[in-house]
Coordinates of N, CA, C and O and ligand atoms in Angstrom, one line a residue:
X250 N -1.4 -19.5 -29.9 CA -1.2 -20.6 -30.9 C -0.5 -21.8 -30.3 O 0.7 -21.6 -29.8
X251 N -1.1 -22.9 -30.2 CA -0.5 -24.1 -29.6 C 0.6 -24.8 -30.5 O 0.4 -25.0 -31.6
X252 N 1.7 -25.2 -29.9 CA 2.7 -26.0 -30.6 C 2.1 -27.4 -30.9 O 1.6 -28.0 -29.9
X253 N 2.2 -27.8 -32.1 CA 1.6 -29.2 -32.4 C 2.5 -30.3 -31.9 O 2.0 -31.5 -31.9
X254 N 3.7 -30.0 -31.5 CA 4.6 -31.1 -31.0 C 4.5 -31.3 -29.5 O 4.3 -32.4 -29.1
X255 N 4.5 -30.2 -28.8 CA 4.5 -30.4 -27.3 C 3.3 -29.7 -26.6 O 3.2 -29.7 -25.4
X256 N 2.4 -29.1 -27.4 CA 1.2 -28.4 -26.9 C 1.5 -27.2 -26.1 O 0.6 -26.6 -25.5
X257 N 2.7 -26.7 -26.1 CA 3.0 -25.5 -25.4 C 2.3 -24.3 -26.0 O 2.2 -24.2 -27.3
X258 N 1.8 -23.3 -25.2 CA 1.2 -22.1 -25.8 C 2.2 -21.0 -26.1 O 1.9 -20.0 -26.6
X259 N 3.4 -21.3 -25.7 CA 4.5 -20.3 -25.8 C 5.2 -20.4 -27.1 O 6.3 -21.0 -27.2
X260 N 4.6 -19.7 -28.1 CA 5.3 -19.8 -29.5 C 5.5 -18.4 -30.0 O 4.8 -17.4 -29.5
X261 N 6.4 -18.2 -30.9 CA 6.6 -16.9 -31.5 C 6.6 -17.0 -33.0 O 6.9 -18.0 -33.6
X262 N 6.2 -15.8 -33.6 CA 6.2 -15.8 -35.1 C 7.6 -15.4 -35.6 O 8.2 -14.5 -35.1
X263 N 8.1 -16.2 -36.5 CA 9.4 -15.9 -37.0 C 9.4 -15.4 -38.5 O 10.3 -14.8 -39.0
X264 N 8.3 -15.7 -39.1 CA 8.1 -15.1 -40.5 C 6.6 -15.1 -40.8 O 5.8 -15.8 -40.2
X265 N 6.2 -14.1 -41.6 CA 4.8 -13.9 -41.9 C 4.6 -13.4 -43.3 O 5.3 -12.5 -43.7
X266 N 3.8 -14.1 -44.1 CA 3.5 -13.5 -45.4 C 2.0 -13.7 -45.8 O 1.4 -14.7 -45.3
X267 N 1.5 -12.8 -46.5 CA 0.1 -12.9 -46.9 C -0.1 -13.7 -48.2 O 0.7 -13.5 -49.1
X268 N -1.0 -14.6 -48.2 CA -1.2 -15.4 -49.4 C -2.2 -14.8 -50.3 O -2.9 -13.8 -49.9
X269 N -2.4 -15.3 -51.5 CA -3.3 -14.6 -52.5 C -4.7 -14.5 -51.9 O -5.4 -13.5 -52.2
X270 N -5.2 -15.5 -51.2 CA -6.6 -15.4 -50.7 C -6.8 -14.5 -49.5 O -7.8 -14.4 -48.9
X271 N -5.7 -13.8 -49.1 CA -5.8 -12.9 -48.0 C -5.5 -13.4 -46.7 O -5.5 -12.7 -45.7
X272 N -5.3 -14.7 -46.6 CA -4.9 -15.3 -45.3 C -3.4 -15.1 -45.1 O -2.7 -14.8 -46.0
X273 N -3.0 -15.3 -43.9 CA -1.6 -15.1 -43.6 C -0.9 -16.4 -43.3 O -1.4 -17.2 -42.4
X274 N 0.2 -16.7 -43.9 CA 0.9 -17.9 -43.6 C 2.0 -17.4 -42.6 O 2.8 -16.5 -42.9
X275 N 2.0 -18.1 -41.5 CA 3.0 -17.7 -40.4 C 3.9 -18.9 -40.1 O 3.4 -20.0 -40.0
X276 N 5.2 -18.6 -40.0 CA 6.1 -19.6 -39.6 C 6.3 -19.3 -38.1 O 6.6 -18.2 -37.7
X277 N 6.1 -20.3 -37.3 CA 6.2 -20.1 -35.8 C 7.3 -21.0 -35.2 O 7.5 -22.1 -35.8
X278 N 7.8 -20.6 -34.1 CA 8.8 -21.4 -33.4 C 8.3 -21.5 -32.0 O 7.8 -20.6 -31.4
X279 N 8.4 -22.8 -31.5 CA 7.9 -23.0 -30.1 C 9.1 -22.7 -29.2 O 10.2 -23.1 -29.4
X280 N 8.8 -21.9 -28.2 CA 9.8 -21.5 -27.3 C 10.2 -22.6 -26.3 O 11.2 -22.5 -25.6
X281 N 9.3 -23.6 -26.3 CA 9.5 -24.7 -25.3 C 10.4 -25.8 -26.0 O 11.5 -26.2 -25.5
X282 N 9.9 -26.4 -27.1 CA 10.7 -27.5 -27.8 C 11.5 -27.0 -28.9 O 12.3 -27.8 -29.6
X283 N 11.4 -25.7 -29.3 CA 12.2 -25.1 -30.4 C 11.9 -25.6 -31.8 O 12.6 -25.3 -32.7
X284 N 10.8 -26.5 -31.9 CA 10.4 -26.9 -33.2 C 9.7 -25.8 -34.0 O 9.1 -24.9 -33.3
X285 N 9.7 -25.9 -35.3 CA 9.0 -24.9 -36.1 C 7.8 -25.5 -36.8 O 7.8 -26.7 -37.2
X286 N 6.8 -24.7 -37.0 CA 5.6 -25.1 -37.7 C 4.9 -23.9 -38.4 O 5.2 -22.8 -38.1
X287 N 4.1 -24.2 -39.4 CA 3.4 -23.1 -40.1 C 1.9 -23.1 -39.8 O 1.3 -24.1 -39.5
X288 N 1.4 -21.9 -39.8 CA -0.1 -21.8 -39.6 C -0.6 -20.9 -40.7 O 0.1 -20.0 -41.2
X289 N -1.9 -21.1 -41.0 CA -2.6 -20.2 -41.9 C -3.7 -19.6 -41.2 O -4.5 -20.2 -40.6
X290 N -3.6 -18.2 -41.1 CA -4.6 -17.5 -40.3 C -5.3 -16.5 -41.1 O -4.7 -15.8 -41.9
X291 N -6.6 -16.3 -40.8 CA -7.3 -15.2 -41.4 C -7.0 -14.0 -40.5 O -6.6 -14.1 -39.4
X292 N -7.2 -12.8 -41.1 CA -6.8 -11.6 -40.4 C -7.5 -11.5 -39.0 O -6.9 -11.1 -38.0
X293 N -8.7 -12.0 -39.0 CA -9.5 -11.9 -37.7 C -8.9 -12.7 -36.6 O -9.1 -12.4 -35.4
X294 N -8.1 -13.7 -37.0 CA -7.5 -14.5 -35.9 C -6.3 -14.0 -35.3 O -5.8 -14.5 -34.3
X295 N -5.7 -13.0 -35.9 CA -4.5 -12.4 -35.3 C -4.8 -10.9 -35.1 O -4.4 -10.1 -36.0
X296 N -5.5 -10.5 -34.1 CA -6.0 -9.2 -34.0 C -5.0 -8.1 -33.8 O -3.9 -8.4 -33.3
X297 N -5.3 -7.0 -34.4 CA -4.4 -5.8 -34.3 C -5.1 -4.9 -33.3 O -6.3 -4.8 -33.3
X298 N -4.3 -4.3 -32.5 CA -4.9 -3.3 -31.5 C -4.6 -1.9 -31.9 O -3.5 -1.6 -32.4
X299 N -5.6 -1.1 -31.7 CA -5.4 0.3 -32.0 C -5.2 1.1 -30.7 O -6.0 1.0 -29.8
X300 N -4.1 1.8 -30.6 CA -3.8 2.5 -29.4 C -4.3 4.0 -29.5 O -3.9 4.7 -30.4
X301 N -5.3 4.3 -28.7 CA -5.9 5.6 -28.8 C -5.0 6.7 -28.2 O -4.1 6.4 -27.5
X302 N -5.4 8.0 -28.4 CA -4.7 9.1 -27.8 C -4.5 9.0 -26.3 O -3.5 9.4 -25.8
X303 N -5.6 8.5 -25.7 CA -5.6 8.4 -24.2 C -4.9 7.1 -23.7 O -5.1 6.7 -22.6
X304 N -4.3 6.4 -24.7 CA -3.5 5.1 -24.4 C -4.4 3.9 -24.2 O -3.9 2.9 -23.9
X305 N -5.7 4.1 -24.5 CA -6.6 2.9 -24.4 C -6.3 2.0 -25.6 O -6.1 2.5 -26.7
X306 N -6.3 0.7 -25.5 CA -6.1 -0.2 -26.6 C -7.4 -0.8 -27.0 O -8.1 -1.4 -26.1
X307 N -7.9 -0.6 -28.2 CA -9.1 -1.3 -28.6 C -8.8 -2.2 -29.8 O -7.9 -1.9 -30.6
X308 N -9.5 -3.2 -30.0 CA -9.3 -4.2 -31.0 C -9.6 -3.5 -32.4 O -10.6 -2.8 -32.5
X309 N -8.7 -3.6 -33.3 CA -9.0 -3.1 -34.6 C -10.2 -3.7 -35.3 O -10.3 -4.9 -35.2
X310 N -11.1 -2.9 -35.8 CA -12.3 -3.4 -36.5 C -12.3 -2.9 -37.9 O -12.4 -1.7 -38.1
X311 N -12.4 -3.8 -38.9 CA -12.5 -3.4 -40.3 C -13.7 -2.6 -40.5 O -13.7 -1.5 -41.2
X312 N -14.8 -3.0 -39.9 CA -16.1 -2.3 -40.1 C -16.1 -0.9 -39.7 O -16.7 0.0 -40.3
X313 N -15.4 -0.6 -38.6 CA -15.3 0.7 -38.0 C -14.6 1.6 -39.0 O -15.0 2.8 -39.3
X314 N -13.5 1.1 -39.5 CA -12.7 1.9 -40.5 C -13.5 2.1 -41.8 O -13.5 3.2 -42.3
X315 N -14.3 1.1 -42.2 CA -15.1 1.2 -43.4 C -16.2 2.3 -43.2 O -16.5 3.0 -44.1
X316 N -16.7 2.3 -42.0 CA -17.7 3.4 -41.7 C -17.1 4.8 -41.8 O -17.8 5.6 -42.4
X317 N -15.9 4.9 -41.3 CA -15.3 6.2 -41.4 C -15.0 6.6 -42.9 O -15.3 7.7 -43.3
X318 N -14.6 5.6 -43.6 CA -14.3 5.9 -45.1 C -15.6 6.1 -45.8 O -15.6 6.9 -46.7
X319 N -16.7 5.4 -45.5 CA -18.0 5.6 -46.2 C -18.5 7.0 -45.9 O -19.0 7.7 -46.8
X320 N -18.3 7.4 -44.7 CA -18.7 8.8 -44.3 C -17.9 9.8 -45.1 O -18.5 10.7 -45.7
X321 N -16.6 9.6 -45.2 CA -15.7 10.6 -45.9 C -16.0 10.6 -47.4 O -15.8 11.7 -48.0
X322 N -16.5 9.5 -47.9 CA -16.6 9.5 -49.4 C -18.1 9.6 -49.8 O -18.4 9.4 -51.0
X323 N -19.0 9.9 -48.9 CA -20.4 10.0 -49.2 C -20.6 11.0 -50.4 O -20.0 12.1 -50.4
X324 N -21.4 10.6 -51.3 CA -21.7 11.3 -52.5 C -20.5 11.7 -53.4 O -20.6 12.5 -54.3
X325 N -19.4 11.0 -53.1 CA -18.2 11.2 -54.0 C -18.2 10.0 -55.0 O -18.8 8.9 -54.7
X326 N -17.5 10.1 -56.0 CA -17.4 9.1 -57.0 C -16.4 8.0 -56.6 O -15.4 7.7 -57.3
X327 N -16.6 7.4 -55.5 CA -15.7 6.3 -55.0 C -16.5 5.1 -54.7 O -17.6 5.2 -54.0
X328 N -16.1 4.0 -55.2 CA -16.9 2.8 -55.1 C -16.5 2.0 -53.8 O -15.5 2.2 -53.2
X329 N -17.4 1.1 -53.4 CA -17.2 0.3 -52.2 C -16.0 -0.6 -52.4 O -15.2 -0.8 -51.5
X330 N -15.7 -1.0 -53.7 CA -14.6 -1.8 -54.0 C -13.3 -1.0 -53.7 O -12.3 -1.6 -53.2
X331 N -13.3 0.2 -54.1 CA -12.1 1.1 -53.8 C -11.8 1.2 -52.3 O -10.7 1.2 -51.9
X332 N -12.9 1.3 -51.6 CA -12.7 1.4 -50.1 C -12.2 0.1 -49.5 O -11.3 0.1 -48.7
X333 N -12.8 -1.0 -50.0 CA -12.3 -2.3 -49.5 C -10.8 -2.5 -49.8 O -10.1 -3.0 -49.0
X334 N -10.5 -2.0 -51.0 CA -9.1 -2.1 -51.4 C -8.1 -1.3 -50.5 O -7.1 -1.8 -50.1
X335 N -8.5 -0.1 -50.2 CA -7.7 0.7 -49.3 C -7.5 0.0 -48.0 O -6.4 -0.2 -47.4
X336 N -8.6 -0.6 -47.4 CA -8.6 -1.2 -46.1 C -7.7 -2.5 -46.2 O -6.9 -2.7 -45.3
X337 N -7.9 -3.3 -47.3 CA -7.1 -4.5 -47.4 C -5.7 -4.2 -47.5 O -4.8 -4.9 -46.9
X338 N -5.3 -3.2 -48.3 CA -3.9 -2.8 -48.4 C -3.3 -2.4 -47.1 O -2.2 -2.9 -46.7
X339 N -4.0 -1.7 -46.3 CA -3.5 -1.3 -45.0 C -3.4 -2.5 -44.1 O -2.4 -2.7 -43.4
X340 N -4.4 -3.4 -44.1 CA -4.4 -4.6 -43.2 C -3.2 -5.5 -43.6 O -2.5 -6.0 -42.7
X341 N -3.0 -5.6 -44.9 CA -1.8 -6.5 -45.3 C -0.5 -5.9 -44.9 O 0.4 -6.6 -44.5
X342 N -0.4 -4.5 -45.1 CA 0.8 -3.9 -44.6 C 1.1 -4.2 -43.2 O 2.2 -4.4 -42.8
X343 N 0.1 -4.1 -42.4 CA 0.2 -4.3 -40.9 C 0.6 -5.8 -40.7 O 1.6 -6.0 -39.9
X344 N 0.0 -6.7 -41.3 CA 0.3 -8.1 -41.1 C 1.7 -8.4 -41.5 O 2.4 -9.1 -40.8
X345 N 2.1 -7.9 -42.7 CA 3.4 -8.2 -43.2 C 4.5 -7.6 -42.3 O 5.7 -8.1 -42.3
X346 N 4.2 -6.5 -41.6 CA 5.2 -5.9 -40.8 C 5.2 -6.5 -39.4 O 6.0 -6.1 -38.5
X347 N 4.4 -7.5 -39.2 CA 4.3 -8.3 -37.9 C 3.9 -7.4 -36.7 O 4.2 -7.9 -35.6
X348 N 3.4 -6.3 -36.9 CA 3.0 -5.5 -35.7 C 1.7 -6.0 -35.2 O 0.8 -6.5 -35.9
X349 N 1.5 -5.9 -33.9 CA 0.3 -6.3 -33.3 C -0.5 -5.1 -32.8 O -1.7 -5.2 -32.3
X350 N 0.1 -3.9 -32.8 CA -0.7 -2.7 -32.5 C -0.2 -1.5 -33.3 O 0.9 -1.5 -33.8
X351 N -1.1 -0.5 -33.4 CA -0.8 0.7 -34.2 C -1.5 1.8 -33.5 O -2.6 1.6 -33.0
X352 N -0.9 3.0 -33.5 CA -1.6 4.1 -32.9 C -2.7 4.6 -33.8 O -2.6 4.4 -35.0
X353 N -3.7 5.2 -33.2 CA -4.8 5.6 -34.1 C -4.3 6.7 -35.0 O -4.8 6.9 -36.1
X354 N -3.3 7.4 -34.5 CA -2.7 8.5 -35.4 C -2.0 7.9 -36.6 O -2.3 8.3 -37.7
X355 N -1.2 6.9 -36.4 CA -0.6 6.2 -37.5 C -1.6 5.6 -38.5 O -1.4 5.7 -39.7
X356 N -2.6 5.0 -38.0 CA -3.6 4.3 -38.8 C -4.3 5.4 -39.6 O -4.5 5.3 -40.8
X357 N -4.6 6.5 -39.0 CA -5.3 7.6 -39.7 C -4.4 8.2 -40.8 O -4.9 8.5 -41.9
X358 N -3.1 8.3 -40.5 CA -2.2 8.8 -41.6 C -2.1 7.8 -42.8 O -2.1 8.3 -43.9
X359 N -2.2 6.5 -42.5 CA -2.1 5.5 -43.6 C -3.4 5.7 -44.5 O -3.3 5.6 -45.7
X360 N -4.5 5.9 -43.8 CA -5.8 6.1 -44.6 C -5.7 7.3 -45.4 O -6.0 7.4 -46.6
X361 N -5.2 8.4 -44.8 CA -5.1 9.7 -45.5 C -4.2 9.6 -46.7 O -4.5 10.2 -47.7
X362 N -3.1 8.9 -46.5 CA -2.2 8.7 -47.7 C -2.9 8.1 -48.9 O -2.7 8.6 -50.0
X363 N -3.8 7.1 -48.6 CA -4.5 6.5 -49.7 C -5.6 7.4 -50.2 O -5.8 7.4 -51.5
X364 N -6.3 8.0 -49.3 CA -7.4 8.9 -49.8 C -6.9 10.1 -50.6 O -7.6 10.5 -51.5
X365 N -5.8 10.5 -50.3 CA -5.2 11.7 -51.0 C -5.1 11.4 -52.5 O -5.3 12.3 -53.3
X366 N -4.7 10.2 -52.8 CA -4.5 9.8 -54.2 C -5.9 9.6 -54.9 O -6.1 9.8 -56.0
X367 N -6.9 9.2 -54.0 CA -8.1 8.8 -54.6 C -9.1 9.9 -54.8 O -9.7 10.1 -55.8
X368 N -9.3 10.7 -53.7 CA -10.3 11.8 -53.8 C -10.0 12.8 -52.7 O -10.0 12.6 -51.6
X369 N -9.8 14.1 -53.2 CA -9.3 15.1 -52.3 C -10.4 15.6 -51.4 O -10.1 16.0 -50.2
X370 N -11.6 15.6 -51.8 CA -12.7 16.0 -50.9 C -12.8 15.0 -49.8 O -12.9 15.3 -48.6
X371 N -12.8 13.7 -50.1 CA -12.8 12.6 -49.1 C -11.6 12.8 -48.1 O -11.8 12.6 -46.9
X372 N -10.5 13.1 -48.7 CA -9.3 13.3 -47.9 C -9.5 14.4 -46.8 O -9.3 14.2 -45.6
X373 N -10.1 15.5 -47.2 CA -10.3 16.6 -46.3 C -11.3 16.2 -45.3 O -11.2 16.5 -44.1
X374 N -12.4 15.5 -45.7 CA -13.4 15.1 -44.8 C -12.9 14.1 -43.7 O -13.1 14.3 -42.6
X375 N -12.1 13.2 -44.2 CA -11.6 12.2 -43.3 C -10.6 12.9 -42.3 O -10.6 12.6 -41.1
X376 N -9.8 13.8 -42.9 CA -8.8 14.5 -42.0 C -9.6 15.3 -41.0 O -9.1 15.4 -39.8
X377 N -10.7 15.9 -41.3 CA -11.4 16.8 -40.4 C -11.9 16.0 -39.2 O -12.0 16.5 -38.1
X378 N -12.3 14.7 -39.5 CA -12.8 13.9 -38.4 C -11.6 13.4 -37.6 O -11.5 13.5 -36.3
X379 N -10.7 12.8 -38.3 CA -9.5 12.2 -37.6 C -8.6 13.1 -36.9 O -8.2 12.9 -35.8
X380 N -8.4 14.3 -37.5 CA -7.6 15.3 -36.8 C -8.3 16.1 -35.8 O -7.8 17.0 -35.1
X381 N -9.6 15.9 -35.7 CA -10.5 16.6 -34.8 C -10.3 18.1 -34.9 O -9.9 18.8 -33.9
X382 N -10.5 18.7 -36.1 CA -10.3 20.1 -36.2 C -11.2 20.8 -35.3 O -12.4 20.6 -35.2
X383 N -10.7 21.7 -34.5 CA -11.6 22.5 -33.7 C -11.5 24.0 -34.0 O -12.1 24.8 -33.3
X384 N -10.7 24.3 -35.0 CA -10.8 25.6 -35.5 C -10.6 25.7 -37.0 O -10.1 24.7 -37.6
X385 N -10.9 26.8 -37.6 CA -10.8 26.9 -39.0 C -9.4 26.9 -39.5 O -9.1 26.5 -40.6
X386 N -8.4 27.3 -38.6 CA -7.0 27.4 -39.0 C -6.5 26.0 -39.4 O -5.9 25.9 -40.5
X387 N -6.7 25.0 -38.6 CA -6.2 23.7 -38.9 C -6.9 23.1 -40.2 O -6.3 22.4 -40.9
X388 N -8.1 23.5 -40.4 CA -8.8 23.1 -41.6 C -8.1 23.7 -42.8 O -7.9 23.0 -43.8
X389 N -7.9 25.0 -42.8 CA -7.2 25.7 -43.9 C -5.8 25.1 -44.1 O -5.4 24.9 -45.3
X390 N -5.1 24.8 -43.1 CA -3.8 24.2 -43.2 C -3.8 22.9 -44.1 O -3.0 22.8 -45.0
X391 N -4.8 22.1 -43.8 CA -4.8 20.8 -44.6 C -5.2 21.0 -46.0 O -4.7 20.4 -47.0
X392 N -6.1 22.0 -46.3 CA -6.5 22.4 -47.7 C -5.3 23.0 -48.4 O -5.0 22.6 -49.5
X393 N -4.5 23.8 -47.7 CA -3.3 24.4 -48.3 C -2.3 23.3 -48.7 O -1.7 23.3 -49.7
X394 N -2.2 22.3 -47.8 CA -1.3 21.2 -48.0 C -1.6 20.5 -49.3 O -0.7 20.1 -50.1
X395 N -2.9 20.3 -49.5 CA -3.3 19.6 -50.8 C -3.0 20.4 -52.0 O -2.5 19.9 -53.0
X396 N -3.2 21.7 -51.9 CA -3.0 22.6 -53.0 C -1.6 22.6 -53.5 O -1.3 22.8 -54.6
X397 N -0.6 22.3 -52.5 CA 0.8 22.3 -52.9 C 1.1 21.2 -53.9 O 2.1 21.4 -54.6
X398 N 0.4 20.2 -53.8 CA 0.7 19.0 -54.7 C 0.4 19.4 -56.2 O -0.6 19.9 -56.5
Ligands
ZN660 ZN1 6.8 -27.3 -28.7

């Protein structure tokens, strides 16, 4: 993000909040001339990176997350709007916390938290993909966990 006063590219975010239309208002400070300015950014313009288990960083993609959720909620009574809301909630949380990356584990946990309230079958399905169950024991564990609630 270029400083409008001195054109330096060296700026930092000092405050960030999401506006009603889903864009993010950021207060930035130029590290060169120390002046402050505001920017309005759509989520796509401030990418979040997902850090995989093998430490690879990939750009966060809403579509990818939506695919995972669509798979988990197939034939369940969950609407596309509900899925969009889950994703938007998570994205806003990330934006407001000013993080630029999140581990895939953390992201998965956030999704599971939301799915758990919404649909338990979807929760187990998503968990089975995300936690990569390779034995029946870990599968039973997650089902037991739900039953406790
Ligand atoms: Zn400047």
